[in-house]
PDB file of C-alpha atoms in Angstrom:
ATOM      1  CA  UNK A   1     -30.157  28.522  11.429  1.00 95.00           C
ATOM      2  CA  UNK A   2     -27.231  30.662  10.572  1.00 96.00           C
ATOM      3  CA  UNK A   3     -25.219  29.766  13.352  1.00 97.00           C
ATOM      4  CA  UNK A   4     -25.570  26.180  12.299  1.00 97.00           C
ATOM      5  CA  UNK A   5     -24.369  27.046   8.622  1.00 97.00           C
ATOM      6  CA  UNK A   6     -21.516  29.069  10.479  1.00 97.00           C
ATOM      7  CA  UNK A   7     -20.241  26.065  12.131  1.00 97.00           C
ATOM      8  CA  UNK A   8     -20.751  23.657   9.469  1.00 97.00           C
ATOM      9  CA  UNK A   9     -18.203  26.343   6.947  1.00 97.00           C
ATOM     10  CA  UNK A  10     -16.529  26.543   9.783  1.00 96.00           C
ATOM     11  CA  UNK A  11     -15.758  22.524  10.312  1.00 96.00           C
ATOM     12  CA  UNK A  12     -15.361  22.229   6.703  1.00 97.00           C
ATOM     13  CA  UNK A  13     -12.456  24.633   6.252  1.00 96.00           C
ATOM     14  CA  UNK A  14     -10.767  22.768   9.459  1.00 95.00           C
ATOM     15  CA  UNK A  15     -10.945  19.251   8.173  1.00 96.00           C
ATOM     16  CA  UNK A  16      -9.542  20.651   4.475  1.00 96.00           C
ATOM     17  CA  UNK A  17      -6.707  22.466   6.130  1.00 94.00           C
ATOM     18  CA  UNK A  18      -5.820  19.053   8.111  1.00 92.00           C
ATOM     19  CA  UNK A  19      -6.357  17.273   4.612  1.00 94.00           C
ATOM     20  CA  UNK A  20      -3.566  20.006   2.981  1.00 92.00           C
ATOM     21  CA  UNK A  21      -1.147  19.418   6.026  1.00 85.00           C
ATOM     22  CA  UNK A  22      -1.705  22.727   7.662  1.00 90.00           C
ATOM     23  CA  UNK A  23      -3.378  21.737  11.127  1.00 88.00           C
ATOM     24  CA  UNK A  24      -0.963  23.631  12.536  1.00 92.00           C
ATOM     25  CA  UNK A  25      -3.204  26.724  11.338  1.00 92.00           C
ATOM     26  CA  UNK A  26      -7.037  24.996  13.062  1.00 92.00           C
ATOM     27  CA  UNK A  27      -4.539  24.778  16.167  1.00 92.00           C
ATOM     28  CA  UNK A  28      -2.998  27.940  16.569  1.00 93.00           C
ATOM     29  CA  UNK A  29       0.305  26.017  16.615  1.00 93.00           C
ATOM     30  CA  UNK A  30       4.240  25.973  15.133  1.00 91.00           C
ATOM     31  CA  UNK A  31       4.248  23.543  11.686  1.00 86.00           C
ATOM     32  CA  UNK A  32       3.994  20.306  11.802  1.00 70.00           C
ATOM     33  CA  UNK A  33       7.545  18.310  10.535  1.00 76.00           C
ATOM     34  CA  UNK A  34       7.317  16.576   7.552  1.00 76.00           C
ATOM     35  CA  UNK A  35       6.455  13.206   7.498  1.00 75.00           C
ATOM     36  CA  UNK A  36       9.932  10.908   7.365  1.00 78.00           C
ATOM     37  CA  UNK A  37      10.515   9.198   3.851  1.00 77.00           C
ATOM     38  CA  UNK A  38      11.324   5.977   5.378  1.00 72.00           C
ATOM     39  CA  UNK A  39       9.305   4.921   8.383  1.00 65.00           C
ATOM     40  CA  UNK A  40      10.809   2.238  10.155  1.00 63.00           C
ATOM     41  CA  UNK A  41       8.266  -0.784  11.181  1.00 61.00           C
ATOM     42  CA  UNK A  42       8.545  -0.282  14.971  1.00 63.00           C
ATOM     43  CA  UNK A  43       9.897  -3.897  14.760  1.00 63.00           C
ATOM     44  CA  UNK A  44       7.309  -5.284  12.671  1.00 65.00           C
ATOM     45  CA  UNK A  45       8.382  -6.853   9.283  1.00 64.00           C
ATOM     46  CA  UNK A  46       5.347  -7.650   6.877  1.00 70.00           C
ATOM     47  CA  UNK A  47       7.662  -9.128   4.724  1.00 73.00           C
ATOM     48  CA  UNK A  48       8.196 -12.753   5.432  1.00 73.00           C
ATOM     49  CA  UNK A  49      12.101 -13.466   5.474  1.00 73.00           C
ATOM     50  CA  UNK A  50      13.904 -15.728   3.652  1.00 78.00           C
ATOM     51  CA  UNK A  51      13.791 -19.621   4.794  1.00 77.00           C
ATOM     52  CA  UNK A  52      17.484 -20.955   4.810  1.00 71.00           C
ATOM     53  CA  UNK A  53      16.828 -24.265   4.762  1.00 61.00           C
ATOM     54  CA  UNK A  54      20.490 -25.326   4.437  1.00 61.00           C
ATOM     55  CA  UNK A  55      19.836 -28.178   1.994  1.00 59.00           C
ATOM     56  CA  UNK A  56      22.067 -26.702  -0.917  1.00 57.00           C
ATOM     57  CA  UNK A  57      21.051 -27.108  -4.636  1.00 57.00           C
ATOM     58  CA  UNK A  58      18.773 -30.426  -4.232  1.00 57.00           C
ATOM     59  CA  UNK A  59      16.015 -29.158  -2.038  1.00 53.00           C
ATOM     60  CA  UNK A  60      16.195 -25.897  -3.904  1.00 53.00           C
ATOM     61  CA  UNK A  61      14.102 -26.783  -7.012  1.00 58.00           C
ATOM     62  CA  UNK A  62      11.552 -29.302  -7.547  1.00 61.00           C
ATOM     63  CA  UNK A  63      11.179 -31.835 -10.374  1.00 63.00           C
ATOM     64  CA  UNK A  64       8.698 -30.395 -12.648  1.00 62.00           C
ATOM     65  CA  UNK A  65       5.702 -33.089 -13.051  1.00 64.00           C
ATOM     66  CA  UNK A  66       4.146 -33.694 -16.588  1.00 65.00           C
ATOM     67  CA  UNK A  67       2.219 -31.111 -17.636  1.00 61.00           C
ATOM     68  CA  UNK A  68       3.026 -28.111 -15.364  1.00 59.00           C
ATOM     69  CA  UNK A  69       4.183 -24.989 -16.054  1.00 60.00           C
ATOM     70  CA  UNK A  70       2.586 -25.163 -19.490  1.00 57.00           C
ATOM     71  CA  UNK A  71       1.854 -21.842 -20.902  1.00 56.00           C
ATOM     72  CA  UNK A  72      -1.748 -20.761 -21.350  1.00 55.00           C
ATOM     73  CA  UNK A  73      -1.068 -21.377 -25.817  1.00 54.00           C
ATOM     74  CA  UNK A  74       0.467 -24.516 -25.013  1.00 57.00           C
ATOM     75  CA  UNK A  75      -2.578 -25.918 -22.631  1.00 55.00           C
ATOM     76  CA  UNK A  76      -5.603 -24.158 -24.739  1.00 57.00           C
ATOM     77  CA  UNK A  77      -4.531 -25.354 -28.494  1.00 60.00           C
ATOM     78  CA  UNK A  78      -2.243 -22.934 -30.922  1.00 61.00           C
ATOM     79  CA  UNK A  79      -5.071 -19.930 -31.800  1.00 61.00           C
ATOM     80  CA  UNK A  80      -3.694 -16.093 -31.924  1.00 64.00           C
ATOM     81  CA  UNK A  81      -5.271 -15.849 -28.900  1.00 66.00           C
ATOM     82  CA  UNK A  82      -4.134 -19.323 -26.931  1.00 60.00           C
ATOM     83  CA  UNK A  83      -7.981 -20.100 -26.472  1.00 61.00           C
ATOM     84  CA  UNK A  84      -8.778 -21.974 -30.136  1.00 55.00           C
TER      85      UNK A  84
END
């Protein structure tokens, strides 16, 4: 029984070093380097680009239709709270 308590303390003081960046100690091992402030995507972008579609100031903008874009006051009546 006390061998399995042993190993269990044992496991648990591992996995909190690795969760306080010092594996390097579990491993017997030179420090880690710091993680690099700006990681680069390894060619991945999750940010979708920019579509230049070319068509200048008319495509740019659409007509706004009747009743869009109204603001939650304006669509709800004229209460303190846009909902009376």
């Amino acid at each position: 029984m006390q061998e399995r308590e042993d190993l269990t303390a044992s496991a648990q003081h591992a996995l909190r070093l690795q969760a306080f960046r010092q594996l390097h100690k579990v491993l017997g091992i030179d420090r880690l380097p710091p993680p690099s402030k700006f990681r680069r995507n390894r060619g991945r972008s999750f940010k979708r680009r920019r579509e230049d579609s070319g068509q200048g100031e008319e495509g740019a903008k659409k007509e706004k239709k009747e009743g869009e874009g109204e603001s939650v006051g304006e669509a709800y009546g004229s209460g303190p709270w846009g909902w009376c």
